[in-house]
Amino acid sequence: MTNSILDIKNLSVSYTSSKRAVTDVTTSIERNKVTAIMGPSGCGKSTLLRAINLMHNIYPNIRVEGEIVFNGSNLLQQEPMIVRRNIGMVFQRPNPFPTMSIADNVLAGYMLNGIKLSKAQKGEIVERELTAVGLWDEVKDVTKKRGTFLSGGQMQRLCIARALALRPKVLLMDEPTSALDPIATQTIEKLITELKNDVTIVIVTHNMGQAMRVSNHSLFMYLGELVESGSTEKMFSTPDDPRTREYLLGKIS
């Protein structure tokens, strides 16, 4: 790919000395595009995604090898807090911080990084990010209420606003609509297509229809290996690898 923002080189992730969850993945993520990571359950999709955000650093027994190059340097050798300012993450289930208000959820990244803001700056950021995710008009009168009082779809948009507040270059999304109803899912998918003008998005999805609707590029993983990557349109119409074709036809699940 040209114009890549992330270059993943020979990446392997091991949970034990004898078992690799991801094996020798090499690929690039293109700037200001949506890249979908597809594959059956247990194929390493989420493991690959979490490696980009250094989520595996929390667990001392997990071993990550290879390189993830961002802005010319290997993320795997950087401080997680610095990496996560540039690479935000949204999880499968909406997870607003339960003791925080809607406004404070949006500002959580600044608080966790010890970044001081004036009252005016806080108000501006909260309005900007909630507007970006289409939530401002729905919650502008209740921003002091806890985020957990919102509906599932609203909570997920709040989590996206929280992830975007520090202006990351990349947003990772791990099956962000799997816990949502169809209407909320449609709202999040529309948001994803709008956000790619401002941020590069990598989304793990088990939903092939979703991958077709929102992504420009796709990666197909199977048994921890990257089988195929390329434009989503081509992969769905004329996949190169027979395993990709079998997965798309529902023969591998």
mmCIF file of C-alpha atoms in Angstrom:
data_model
loop_
_atom_site.group_PDB
_atom_site.id
_atom_site.type_symbol
_atom_site.label_atom_id
_atom_site.label_comp_id
_atom_site.label_asym_id
_atom_site.label_seq_id
_atom_site.Cartn_x
_atom_site.Cartn_y
_atom_site.Cartn_z
ATOM 1 C CA MET A 1 0.000 0.000 0.000
ATOM 2 C CA THR A 2 1.099 3.578 -0.546
ATOM 3 C CA ASN A 3 0.652 6.340 2.003
ATOM 4 C CA SER A 4 0.712 3.954 4.953
ATOM 5 C CA ILE A 5 0.416 5.216 8.531
ATOM 6 C CA LEU A 6 1.281 1.874 10.177
ATOM 7 C CA ASP A 7 3.677 -0.757 8.874
ATOM 8 C CA ILE A 8 3.435 -4.092 10.649
ATOM 9 C CA LYS A 9 6.482 -6.282 10.105
ATOM 10 C CA ASN A 10 6.844 -9.971 11.062
ATOM 11 C CA LEU A 11 4.535 -9.522 14.047
ATOM 12 C CA SER A 12 3.974 -12.542 16.280
ATOM 13 C CA VAL A 13 2.090 -12.681 19.585
ATOM 14 C CA SER A 14 2.459 -15.645 21.955
ATOM 15 C CA TYR A 15 0.323 -16.366 25.007
ATOM 16 C CA THR A 16 2.544 -19.290 26.040
ATOM 17 C CA SER A 17 5.950 -20.521 24.908
ATOM 18 C CA SER A 18 4.289 -23.211 22.814
ATOM 19 C CA LYS A 19 1.298 -21.311 21.400
ATOM 20 C CA ARG A 20 1.250 -18.355 19.031
ATOM 21 C CA ALA A 21 -2.022 -16.471 18.664
ATOM 22 C CA VAL A 22 -0.625 -14.403 15.779
ATOM 23 C CA THR A 23 2.179 -15.654 13.535
ATOM 24 C CA ASP A 24 4.528 -13.540 11.411
ATOM 25 C CA VAL A 25 2.040 -10.925 10.155
ATOM 26 C CA THR A 26 3.360 -8.315 7.726
ATOM 27 C CA THR A 27 1.011 -5.673 6.326
ATOM 28 C CA SER A 28 0.434 -1.913 6.051
ATOM 29 C CA ILE A 29 -2.480 0.252 7.156
ATOM 30 C CA GLU A 30 -3.263 3.130 4.795
ATOM 31 C CA ARG A 31 -3.795 6.644 6.112
ATOM 32 C CA ASN A 32 -7.374 8.013 6.326
ATOM 33 C CA LYS A 33 -8.935 4.749 5.226
ATOM 34 C CA VAL A 34 -10.996 2.154 7.068
ATOM 35 C CA THR A 35 -9.290 -1.234 7.254
ATOM 36 C CA ALA A 36 -11.356 -4.239 8.370
ATOM 37 C CA ILE A 37 -9.775 -7.294 9.993
ATOM 38 C CA MET A 38 -11.943 -10.337 9.301
ATOM 39 C CA GLY A 39 -11.795 -14.025 10.108
ATOM 40 C CA PRO A 40 -13.431 -16.759 12.177
ATOM 41 C CA SER A 41 -13.459 -16.691 15.986
ATOM 42 C CA GLY A 42 -10.062 -17.355 17.537
ATOM 43 C CA CYS A 43 -8.104 -16.488 14.405
ATOM 44 C CA GLY A 44 -6.083 -13.670 16.034
ATOM 45 C CA LYS A 45 -8.055 -10.587 14.897
ATOM 46 C CA SER A 46 -8.375 -8.934 18.297
ATOM 47 C CA THR A 47 -4.895 -10.077 19.320
ATOM 48 C CA LEU A 48 -3.429 -8.271 16.319
ATOM 49 C CA LEU A 49 -5.494 -5.149 17.004
ATOM 50 C CA ARG A 50 -4.511 -5.020 20.677
ATOM 51 C CA ALA A 51 -0.830 -5.380 19.810
ATOM 52 C CA ILE A 52 -1.026 -2.067 17.900
ATOM 53 C CA ASN A 53 -2.256 -0.328 21.077
ATOM 54 C CA LEU A 54 0.229 -2.167 23.355
ATOM 55 C CA MET A 55 -2.682 -3.662 25.305
ATOM 56 C CA HIS A 56 -0.650 -6.857 25.746
ATOM 57 C CA ASN A 57 1.863 -4.978 27.929
ATOM 58 C CA ILE A 58 -0.604 -5.376 30.808
ATOM 59 C CA TYR A 59 0.087 -9.125 30.860
ATOM 60 C CA PRO A 60 3.730 -10.085 31.549
ATOM 61 C CA ASN A 61 3.351 -13.603 30.111
ATOM 62 C CA ILE A 62 2.325 -12.380 26.639
ATOM 63 C CA ARG A 63 5.246 -12.061 24.231
ATOM 64 C CA VAL A 64 5.133 -9.722 21.224
ATOM 65 C CA GLU A 65 7.827 -9.953 18.529
ATOM 66 C CA GLY A 66 8.421 -8.022 15.316
ATOM 67 C CA GLU A 67 7.793 -4.361 14.566
ATOM 68 C CA ILE A 68 4.877 -1.950 14.313
ATOM 69 C CA VAL A 69 6.283 1.177 12.680
ATOM 70 C CA PHE A 70 4.477 4.481 13.236
ATOM 71 C CA ASN A 71 6.064 7.827 12.336
ATOM 72 C CA GLY A 72 9.345 6.064 11.591
ATOM 73 C CA SER A 73 9.773 4.278 14.918
ATOM 74 C CA ASN A 74 8.775 0.924 16.402
ATOM 75 C CA LEU A 75 5.747 1.306 18.689
ATOM 76 C CA LEU A 76 6.717 -1.831 20.592
ATOM 77 C CA GLN A 77 9.689 0.043 22.064
ATOM 78 C CA GLN A 78 7.700 3.085 23.186
ATOM 79 C CA GLU A 79 5.869 4.000 26.401
ATOM 80 C CA PRO A 80 2.237 2.773 26.253
ATOM 81 C CA MET A 81 0.849 6.126 27.446
ATOM 82 C CA ILE A 82 2.556 7.951 24.570
ATOM 83 C CA VAL A 83 1.415 5.341 22.034
ATOM 84 C CA ARG A 84 -2.195 5.572 23.231
ATOM 85 C CA ARG A 85 -2.272 9.353 22.715
ATOM 86 C CA ASN A 86 -1.749 8.670 19.011
ATOM 87 C CA ILE A 87 -3.645 5.390 18.775
ATOM 88 C CA GLY A 88 -7.056 5.303 20.495
ATOM 89 C CA MET A 89 -9.199 2.246 21.075
ATOM 90 C CA VAL A 90 -12.893 1.404 21.309
ATOM 91 C CA PHE A 91 -13.950 -1.966 22.679
ATOM 92 C CA GLN A 92 -16.681 -4.487 21.941
ATOM 93 C CA ARG A 93 -18.960 -3.460 24.789
ATOM 94 C CA PRO A 94 -19.615 0.225 25.534
ATOM 95 C CA ASN A 95 -17.594 0.989 28.674
ATOM 96 C CA PRO A 96 -18.013 4.581 29.882
ATOM 97 C CA PHE A 97 -16.253 5.100 33.207
ATOM 98 C CA PRO A 98 -19.211 4.430 35.534
ATOM 99 C CA THR A 99 -18.420 7.046 38.209
ATOM 100 C CA MET A 100 -17.782 9.836 35.685
ATOM 101 C CA SER A 101 -20.185 12.254 34.058
ATOM 102 C CA ILE A 102 -20.664 12.346 30.285
ATOM 103 C CA ALA A 103 -18.389 15.411 30.100
ATOM 104 C CA ASP A 104 -15.679 13.855 32.268
ATOM 105 C CA ASN A 105 -15.754 10.673 30.178
ATOM 106 C CA VAL A 106 -14.882 12.755 27.123
ATOM 107 C CA LEU A 107 -12.069 14.464 29.061
ATOM 108 C CA ALA A 108 -10.746 11.271 30.681
ATOM 109 C CA GLY A 109 -7.681 11.055 28.415
ATOM 110 C CA TYR A 110 -6.571 14.530 29.466
ATOM 111 C CA MET A 111 -7.053 13.684 33.145
ATOM 112 C CA LEU A 112 -5.154 10.379 32.855
ATOM 113 C CA ASN A 113 -2.275 12.132 31.078
ATOM 114 C CA GLY A 114 -2.152 14.936 33.647
ATOM 115 C CA ILE A 115 -2.975 17.609 31.045
ATOM 116 C CA LYS A 116 -4.426 20.721 32.683
ATOM 117 C CA LEU A 117 -7.300 22.477 30.928
ATOM 118 C CA SER A 118 -9.221 25.658 31.649
ATOM 119 C CA LYS A 119 -12.987 25.469 32.112
ATOM 120 C CA ALA A 120 -13.445 27.044 28.677
ATOM 121 C CA GLN A 121 -11.101 24.505 27.056
ATOM 122 C CA LYS A 122 -12.970 21.642 28.709
ATOM 123 C CA GLY A 123 -16.306 22.928 27.457
ATOM 124 C CA GLU A 124 -14.933 23.375 23.948
ATOM 125 C CA ILE A 125 -13.477 19.841 23.798
ATOM 126 C CA VAL A 126 -16.626 18.224 25.180
ATOM 127 C CA GLU A 127 -18.845 20.007 22.655
ATOM 128 C CA ARG A 128 -16.443 19.361 19.764
ATOM 129 C CA GLU A 129 -16.116 15.630 20.380
ATOM 130 C CA LEU A 130 -19.754 14.970 21.208
ATOM 131 C CA THR A 131 -20.701 16.878 18.046
ATOM 132 C CA ALA A 132 -18.233 14.784 16.033
ATOM 133 C CA VAL A 133 -20.010 11.577 17.091
ATOM 134 C CA GLY A 134 -23.501 13.025 16.642
ATOM 135 C CA LEU A 135 -24.264 13.028 20.362
ATOM 136 C CA TRP A 136 -24.153 16.701 21.352
ATOM 137 C CA ASP A 137 -27.763 17.573 20.536
ATOM 138 C CA GLU A 138 -28.947 14.478 22.419
ATOM 139 C CA VAL A 139 -26.998 15.098 25.649
ATOM 140 C CA LYS A 140 -26.022 18.793 25.782
ATOM 141 C CA ASP A 141 -28.444 19.442 28.667
ATOM 142 C CA VAL A 142 -27.321 16.416 30.722
ATOM 143 C CA THR A 143 -23.513 16.364 30.371
ATOM 144 C CA LYS A 144 -23.159 16.330 34.177
ATOM 145 C CA LYS A 145 -25.097 13.063 34.386
ATOM 146 C CA ARG A 146 -23.219 9.773 34.449
ATOM 147 C CA GLY A 147 -22.478 8.257 31.062
ATOM 148 C CA THR A 148 -23.965 4.931 32.094
ATOM 149 C CA PHE A 149 -27.513 6.364 31.971
ATOM 150 C CA LEU A 150 -27.335 6.527 28.156
ATOM 151 C CA SER A 151 -28.588 3.845 25.747
ATOM 152 C CA GLY A 152 -26.122 1.251 24.414
ATOM 153 C CA GLY A 153 -25.636 3.062 21.108
ATOM 154 C CA GLN A 154 -25.202 6.418 22.848
ATOM 155 C CA MET A 155 -22.679 4.913 25.271
ATOM 156 C CA GLN A 156 -20.633 3.528 22.382
ATOM 157 C CA ARG A 157 -20.627 6.926 20.678
ATOM 158 C CA LEU A 158 -19.517 8.440 23.992
ATOM 159 C CA CYS A 159 -16.651 5.933 24.102
ATOM 160 C CA ILE A 160 -15.690 6.918 20.542
ATOM 161 C CA ALA A 161 -15.764 10.596 21.581
ATOM 162 C CA ARG A 162 -13.529 9.729 24.553
ATOM 163 C CA ALA A 163 -11.081 7.928 22.253
ATOM 164 C CA LEU A 164 -11.042 10.860 19.795
ATOM 165 C CA ALA A 165 -10.640 13.638 22.376
ATOM 166 C CA LEU A 166 -6.826 13.549 22.376
ATOM 167 C CA ARG A 167 -6.886 13.795 18.570
ATOM 168 C CA PRO A 168 -5.273 10.403 17.824
ATOM 169 C CA LYS A 169 -4.001 9.608 14.351
ATOM 170 C CA VAL A 170 -5.401 6.051 14.446
ATOM 171 C CA LEU A 171 -8.595 4.654 15.991
ATOM 172 C CA LEU A 172 -8.796 0.922 16.697
ATOM 173 C CA MET A 173 -12.279 -0.579 17.027
ATOM 174 C CA ASP A 174 -12.756 -4.126 18.326
ATOM 175 C CA GLU A 175 -16.194 -5.302 17.096
ATOM 176 C CA PRO A 176 -17.718 -1.970 18.182
ATOM 177 C CA THR A 177 -21.299 -2.839 17.200
ATOM 178 C CA SER A 178 -21.587 -6.493 18.278
ATOM 179 C CA ALA A 179 -23.435 -5.557 21.490
ATOM 180 C CA LEU A 180 -25.762 -3.059 19.762
ATOM 181 C CA ASP A 181 -29.167 -3.282 18.092
ATOM 182 C CA PRO A 182 -29.487 -2.783 14.293
ATOM 183 C CA ILE A 183 -30.441 0.913 14.502
ATOM 184 C CA ALA A 184 -27.515 1.760 16.814
ATOM 185 C CA THR A 185 -25.242 -0.329 14.574
ATOM 186 C CA GLN A 186 -26.316 1.689 11.537
ATOM 187 C CA THR A 187 -25.532 4.932 13.404
ATOM 188 C CA ILE A 188 -22.034 3.735 14.355
ATOM 189 C CA GLU A 189 -21.332 2.524 10.791
ATOM 190 C CA LYS A 190 -22.336 5.919 9.377
ATOM 191 C CA LEU A 191 -20.075 7.569 11.940
ATOM 192 C CA ILE A 192 -17.128 5.357 10.949
ATOM 193 C CA THR A 193 -17.409 6.371 7.288
ATOM 194 C CA GLU A 194 -17.520 10.046 8.290
ATOM 195 C CA LEU A 195 -14.598 9.866 10.736
ATOM 196 C CA LYS A 196 -12.073 8.465 8.250
ATOM 197 C CA ASN A 197 -11.555 11.996 6.873
ATOM 198 C CA ASP A 198 -9.941 12.876 10.221
ATOM 199 C CA VAL A 199 -8.557 9.607 11.558
ATOM 200 C CA THR A 200 -7.352 6.260 10.220
ATOM 201 C CA ILE A 201 -9.632 3.456 11.427
ATOM 202 C CA VAL A 202 -8.851 -0.235 11.911
ATOM 203 C CA ILE A 203 -11.924 -2.298 12.778
ATOM 204 C CA VAL A 204 -12.190 -5.934 13.807
ATOM 205 C CA THR A 205 -15.520 -7.339 12.674
ATOM 206 C CA HIS A 206 -17.081 -10.782 12.374
ATOM 207 C CA ASN A 207 -19.820 -9.210 10.252
ATOM 208 C CA MET A 208 -18.929 -9.506 6.562
ATOM 209 C CA GLY A 209 -21.740 -7.137 5.575
ATOM 210 C CA GLN A 210 -20.291 -4.520 7.891
ATOM 211 C CA ALA A 211 -16.826 -4.939 6.409
ATOM 212 C CA MET A 212 -18.284 -4.379 2.933
ATOM 213 C CA ARG A 213 -20.236 -1.299 4.033
ATOM 214 C CA VAL A 214 -17.573 0.589 5.955
ATOM 215 C CA SER A 215 -14.087 -0.505 4.882
ATOM 216 C CA ASN A 216 -11.775 0.416 2.029
ATOM 217 C CA HIS A 217 -9.297 -2.363 2.703
ATOM 218 C CA SER A 218 -9.606 -5.757 4.372
ATOM 219 C CA LEU A 219 -7.309 -8.273 6.030
ATOM 220 C CA PHE A 220 -8.403 -11.906 6.264
ATOM 221 C CA MET A 221 -6.861 -13.913 9.100
ATOM 222 C CA TYR A 222 -7.067 -17.643 9.684
ATOM 223 C CA LEU A 223 -5.435 -19.688 12.454
ATOM 224 C CA GLY A 224 -3.288 -16.731 13.513
ATOM 225 C CA GLU A 225 -1.910 -16.028 10.051
ATOM 226 C CA LEU A 226 -2.650 -13.221 7.625
ATOM 227 C CA VAL A 227 -3.983 -15.082 4.598
ATOM 228 C CA GLU A 228 -4.862 -12.178 2.330
ATOM 229 C CA SER A 229 -5.052 -8.382 2.269
ATOM 230 C CA GLY A 230 -6.210 -5.857 -0.279
ATOM 231 C CA SER A 231 -9.128 -3.715 -1.335
ATOM 232 C CA THR A 232 -12.396 -4.814 0.255
ATOM 233 C CA GLU A 233 -14.193 -4.731 -3.089
ATOM 234 C CA LYS A 234 -11.675 -7.059 -4.717
ATOM 235 C CA MET A 235 -11.491 -9.425 -1.758
ATOM 236 C CA PHE A 236 -15.242 -9.911 -1.727
ATOM 237 C CA SER A 237 -15.545 -10.257 -5.500
ATOM 238 C CA THR A 238 -12.380 -12.140 -6.496
ATOM 239 C CA PRO A 239 -10.368 -13.340 -3.475
ATOM 240 C CA ASP A 240 -6.911 -14.719 -4.260
ATOM 241 C CA ASP A 241 -6.767 -17.446 -1.620
ATOM 242 C CA PRO A 242 -9.223 -20.391 -1.521
ATOM 243 C CA ARG A 243 -9.452 -20.056 2.292
ATOM 244 C CA THR A 244 -10.710 -16.492 1.895
ATOM 245 C CA ARG A 245 -13.289 -17.675 -0.604
ATOM 246 C CA GLU A 246 -14.455 -20.447 1.741
ATOM 247 C CA TYR A 247 -14.799 -17.991 4.619
ATOM 248 C CA LEU A 248 -16.809 -15.546 2.522
ATOM 249 C CA LEU A 249 -19.084 -18.379 1.402
ATOM 250 C CA GLY A 250 -19.672 -19.404 5.027
ATOM 251 C CA LYS A 251 -17.746 -22.673 4.781
ATOM 252 C CA ILE A 252 -15.221 -21.610 7.454
ATOM 253 C CA SER A 253 -16.677 -20.268 10.691
#
